Short mmCIF file of C-alpha atoms in Angstrom, two decimals:
data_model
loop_
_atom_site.label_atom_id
_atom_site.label_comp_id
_atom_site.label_asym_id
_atom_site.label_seq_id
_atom_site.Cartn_x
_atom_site.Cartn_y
_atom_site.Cartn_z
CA UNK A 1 108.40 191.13 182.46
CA UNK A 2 106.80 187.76 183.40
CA UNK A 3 104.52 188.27 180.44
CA UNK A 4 107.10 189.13 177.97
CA UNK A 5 108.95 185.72 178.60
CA UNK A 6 105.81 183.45 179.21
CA UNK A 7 104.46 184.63 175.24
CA UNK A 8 108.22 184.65 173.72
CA UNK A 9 108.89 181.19 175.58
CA UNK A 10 105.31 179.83 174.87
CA UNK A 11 105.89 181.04 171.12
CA UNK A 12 108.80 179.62 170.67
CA UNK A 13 107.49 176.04 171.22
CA UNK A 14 108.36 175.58 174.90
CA UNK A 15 105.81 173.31 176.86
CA UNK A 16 103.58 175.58 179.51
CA UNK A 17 105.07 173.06 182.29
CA UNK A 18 108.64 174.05 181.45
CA UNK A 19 107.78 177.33 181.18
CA UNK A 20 106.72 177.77 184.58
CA UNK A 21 109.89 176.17 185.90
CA UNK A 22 112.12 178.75 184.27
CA UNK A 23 109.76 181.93 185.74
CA UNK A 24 111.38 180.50 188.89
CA UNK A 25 114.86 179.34 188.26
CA UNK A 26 117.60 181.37 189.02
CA UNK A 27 119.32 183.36 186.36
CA UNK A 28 122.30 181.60 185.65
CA UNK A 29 119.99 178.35 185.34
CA UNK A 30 117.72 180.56 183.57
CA UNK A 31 120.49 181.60 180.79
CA UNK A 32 121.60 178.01 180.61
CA UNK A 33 117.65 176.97 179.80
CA UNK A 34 117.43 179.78 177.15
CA UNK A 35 120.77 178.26 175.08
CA UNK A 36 119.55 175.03 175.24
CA UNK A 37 116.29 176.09 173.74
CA UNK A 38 117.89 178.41 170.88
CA UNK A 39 120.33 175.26 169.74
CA UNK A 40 116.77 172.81 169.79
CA UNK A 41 115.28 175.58 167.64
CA UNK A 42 118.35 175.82 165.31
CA UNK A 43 117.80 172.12 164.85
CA UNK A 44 114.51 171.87 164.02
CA UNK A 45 115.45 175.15 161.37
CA UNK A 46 118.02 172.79 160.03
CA UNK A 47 116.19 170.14 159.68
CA UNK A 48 113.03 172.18 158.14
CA UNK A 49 115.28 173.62 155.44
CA UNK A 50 117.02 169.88 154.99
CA UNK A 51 112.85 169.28 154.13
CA UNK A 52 112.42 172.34 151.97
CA UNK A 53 115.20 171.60 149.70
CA UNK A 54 114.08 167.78 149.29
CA UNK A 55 110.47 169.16 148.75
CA UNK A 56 112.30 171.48 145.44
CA UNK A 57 114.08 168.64 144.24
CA UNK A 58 111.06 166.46 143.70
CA UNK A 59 109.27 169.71 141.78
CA UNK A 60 112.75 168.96 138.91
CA UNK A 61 112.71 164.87 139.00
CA UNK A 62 115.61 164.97 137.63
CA UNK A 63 117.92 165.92 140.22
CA UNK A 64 117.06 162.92 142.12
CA UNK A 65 118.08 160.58 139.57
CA UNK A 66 120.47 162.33 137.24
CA UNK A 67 124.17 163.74 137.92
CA UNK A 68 124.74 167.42 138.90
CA UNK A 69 126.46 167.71 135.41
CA UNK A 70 123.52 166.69 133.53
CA UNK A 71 120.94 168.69 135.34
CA UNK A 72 123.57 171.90 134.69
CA UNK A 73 123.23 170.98 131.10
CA UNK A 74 119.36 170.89 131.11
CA UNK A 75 119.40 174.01 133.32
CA UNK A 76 121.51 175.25 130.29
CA UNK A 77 118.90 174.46 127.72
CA UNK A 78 116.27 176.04 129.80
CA UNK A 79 118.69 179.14 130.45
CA UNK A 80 118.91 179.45 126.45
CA UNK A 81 115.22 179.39 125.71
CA UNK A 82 115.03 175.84 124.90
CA UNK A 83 111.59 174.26 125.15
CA UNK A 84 109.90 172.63 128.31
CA UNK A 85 109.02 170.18 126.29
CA UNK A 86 112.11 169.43 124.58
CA UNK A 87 114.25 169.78 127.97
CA UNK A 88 111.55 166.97 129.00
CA UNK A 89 112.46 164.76 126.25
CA UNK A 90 116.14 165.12 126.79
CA UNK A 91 115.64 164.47 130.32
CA UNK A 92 113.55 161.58 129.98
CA UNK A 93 115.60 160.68 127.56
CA UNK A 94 118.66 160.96 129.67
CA UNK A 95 117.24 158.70 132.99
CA UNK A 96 116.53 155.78 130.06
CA UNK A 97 120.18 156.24 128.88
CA UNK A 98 122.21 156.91 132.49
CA UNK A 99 120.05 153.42 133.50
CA UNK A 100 120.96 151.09 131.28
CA UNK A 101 124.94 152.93 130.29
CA UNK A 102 126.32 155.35 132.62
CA UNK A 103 129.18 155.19 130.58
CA UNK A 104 127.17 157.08 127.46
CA UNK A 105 126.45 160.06 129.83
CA UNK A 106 130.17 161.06 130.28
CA UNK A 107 130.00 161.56 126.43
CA UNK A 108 126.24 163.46 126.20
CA UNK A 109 128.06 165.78 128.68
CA UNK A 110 131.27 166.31 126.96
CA UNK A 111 128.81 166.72 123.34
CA UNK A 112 126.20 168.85 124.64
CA UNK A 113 128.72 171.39 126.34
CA UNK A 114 130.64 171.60 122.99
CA UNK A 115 127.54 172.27 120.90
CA UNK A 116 126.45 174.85 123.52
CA UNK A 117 129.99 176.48 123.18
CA UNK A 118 129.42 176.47 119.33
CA UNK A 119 127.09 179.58 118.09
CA UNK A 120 126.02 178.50 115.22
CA UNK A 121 125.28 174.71 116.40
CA UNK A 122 123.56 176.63 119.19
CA UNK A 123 121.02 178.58 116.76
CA UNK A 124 120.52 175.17 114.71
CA UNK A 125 119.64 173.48 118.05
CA UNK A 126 117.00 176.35 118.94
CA UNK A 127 115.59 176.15 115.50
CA UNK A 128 115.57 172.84 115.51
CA UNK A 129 113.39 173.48 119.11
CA UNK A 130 111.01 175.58 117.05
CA UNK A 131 110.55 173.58 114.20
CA UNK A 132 108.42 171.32 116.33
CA UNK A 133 105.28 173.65 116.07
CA UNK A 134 105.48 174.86 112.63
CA UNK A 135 103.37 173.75 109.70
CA UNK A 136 105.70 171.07 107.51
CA UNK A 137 105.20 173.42 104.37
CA UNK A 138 106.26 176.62 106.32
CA UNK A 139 109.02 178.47 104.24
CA UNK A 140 110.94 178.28 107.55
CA UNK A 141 111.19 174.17 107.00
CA UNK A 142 113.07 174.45 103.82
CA UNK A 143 115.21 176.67 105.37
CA UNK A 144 115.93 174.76 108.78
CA UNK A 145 116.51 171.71 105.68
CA UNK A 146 119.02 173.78 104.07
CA UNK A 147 121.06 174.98 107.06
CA UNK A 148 121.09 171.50 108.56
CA UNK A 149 122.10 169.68 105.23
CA UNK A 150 124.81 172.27 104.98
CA UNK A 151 125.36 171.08 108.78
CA UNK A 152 126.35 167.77 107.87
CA UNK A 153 128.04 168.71 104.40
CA UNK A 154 131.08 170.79 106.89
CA UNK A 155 130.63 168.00 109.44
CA UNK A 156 131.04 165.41 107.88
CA UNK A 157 131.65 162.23 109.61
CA UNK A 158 130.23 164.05 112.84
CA UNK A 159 126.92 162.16 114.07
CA UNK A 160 125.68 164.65 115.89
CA UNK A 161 123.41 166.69 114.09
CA UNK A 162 122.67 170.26 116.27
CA UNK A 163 119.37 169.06 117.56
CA UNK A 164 119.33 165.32 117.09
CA UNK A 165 119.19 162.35 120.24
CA UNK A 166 117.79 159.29 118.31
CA UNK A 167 115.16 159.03 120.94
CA UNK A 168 114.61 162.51 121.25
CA UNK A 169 114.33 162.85 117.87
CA UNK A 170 112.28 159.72 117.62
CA UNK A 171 109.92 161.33 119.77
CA UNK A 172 109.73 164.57 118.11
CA UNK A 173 108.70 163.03 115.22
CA UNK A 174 106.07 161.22 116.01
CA UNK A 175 103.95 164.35 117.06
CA UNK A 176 106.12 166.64 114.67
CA UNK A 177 104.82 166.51 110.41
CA UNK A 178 107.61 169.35 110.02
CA UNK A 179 110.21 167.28 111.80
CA UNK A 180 108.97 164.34 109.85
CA UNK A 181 109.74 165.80 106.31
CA UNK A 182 112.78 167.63 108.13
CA UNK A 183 114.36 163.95 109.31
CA UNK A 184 112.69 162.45 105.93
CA UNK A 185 114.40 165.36 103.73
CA UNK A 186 117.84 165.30 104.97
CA UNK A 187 117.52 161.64 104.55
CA UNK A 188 116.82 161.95 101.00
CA UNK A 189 119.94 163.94 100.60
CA UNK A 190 122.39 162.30 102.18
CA UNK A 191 121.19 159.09 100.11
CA UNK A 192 121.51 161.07 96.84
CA UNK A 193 124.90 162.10 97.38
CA UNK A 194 125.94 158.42 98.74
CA UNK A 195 125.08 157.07 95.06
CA UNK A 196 126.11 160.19 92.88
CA UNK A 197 128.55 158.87 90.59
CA UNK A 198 131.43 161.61 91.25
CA UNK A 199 133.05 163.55 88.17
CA UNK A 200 136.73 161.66 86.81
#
């Protein structure tokens, strides 16, 4: 019996010293010991998993530097196949934003969720993903052109494009030829129509 409680004591993290004292103390003093030792280990276990959920914050930055609401929303964009890489851009994109206007966040949130609530904006947003990787004369381009311009045409007056963040997009671009002549396109466009002379 000794044996049992000197290895459960000893693994448990209880100094050999103490140990010994318990072996002889009587078992009301015993019992008392044993409490006190289960409520130190249920602190340390507390504190361990306090440790283990800082250590899984720092493996998604930004949940140490952005609001719950915005990490649901990139959660969201992971959750409906959204790029890494674009959910990287958005993020980054978000900590730049949140620094400098914390004000402009309240509205990303209130956008984003309405887009994701939309269907259609939602399949524009996950082409738009896509489009990053394609080759800029890929038949899927024109089409992408087409369905966005058409975007904009029923939206009119509504900014945001399914897919667009001026830095994001400003990103994109840079390492994206098809978003290039997708941005440079719609561009074109919207300036034709601004100076069509319209039928009196």
């Amino acid at each position: 019996m000794d044996l049992i409680r000197i290895r459960t004591l000893a693994d448990a993290g209880v100094p050999l010293a103490r140990i010994d004292a318990l072996l002889h103390a009587q078992p009301t003093e015993f019992a008392a010991a044993i409490t006190d030792i289960d409520a130190d280990l249920r602190r340390k276990i507390d504190r361990l998993a306090e440790h283990r959920h800082r250590i899984a914050e720092l493996a998604s930055g930004e949940r140490l530097v952005l609001p719950p609401e915005v990490v649901a929303i990139l959660d969201r964009m992971r959750g409906i196949g959204v790029s890494e890489r674009t959910v990287r851009l958005e993020r980054d994109a978000r900590i730049l934003i949140h620094a400098v206007d914390p004000r402009a966040t309240s509205q990303w949130i209130q956008d984003k969720n309405a887009g994701f609530a939309d269907p259609d904006r939602t399949r524009l947003y996950l082409a738009c993903d896509q489009a990053v990787d394609w080759d800029p004369h890929d038949p899927r381009v024109d089409r992408l052109i087409d369905d966005l311009d058409a975007w904009e045409l029923e939206h009119e007056g509504d900014l945001s494009r399914p897919g667009s963040s001026t830095v994001v997009s400003s990103l994109v671009t840079e390492a994206s030829p098809a978003w290039q002549r997708i941005l440079d396109a719609l561009a074109h466009r919207a300036q034709r129509r601004s100076i069509a002379v319209p039928d009196t």
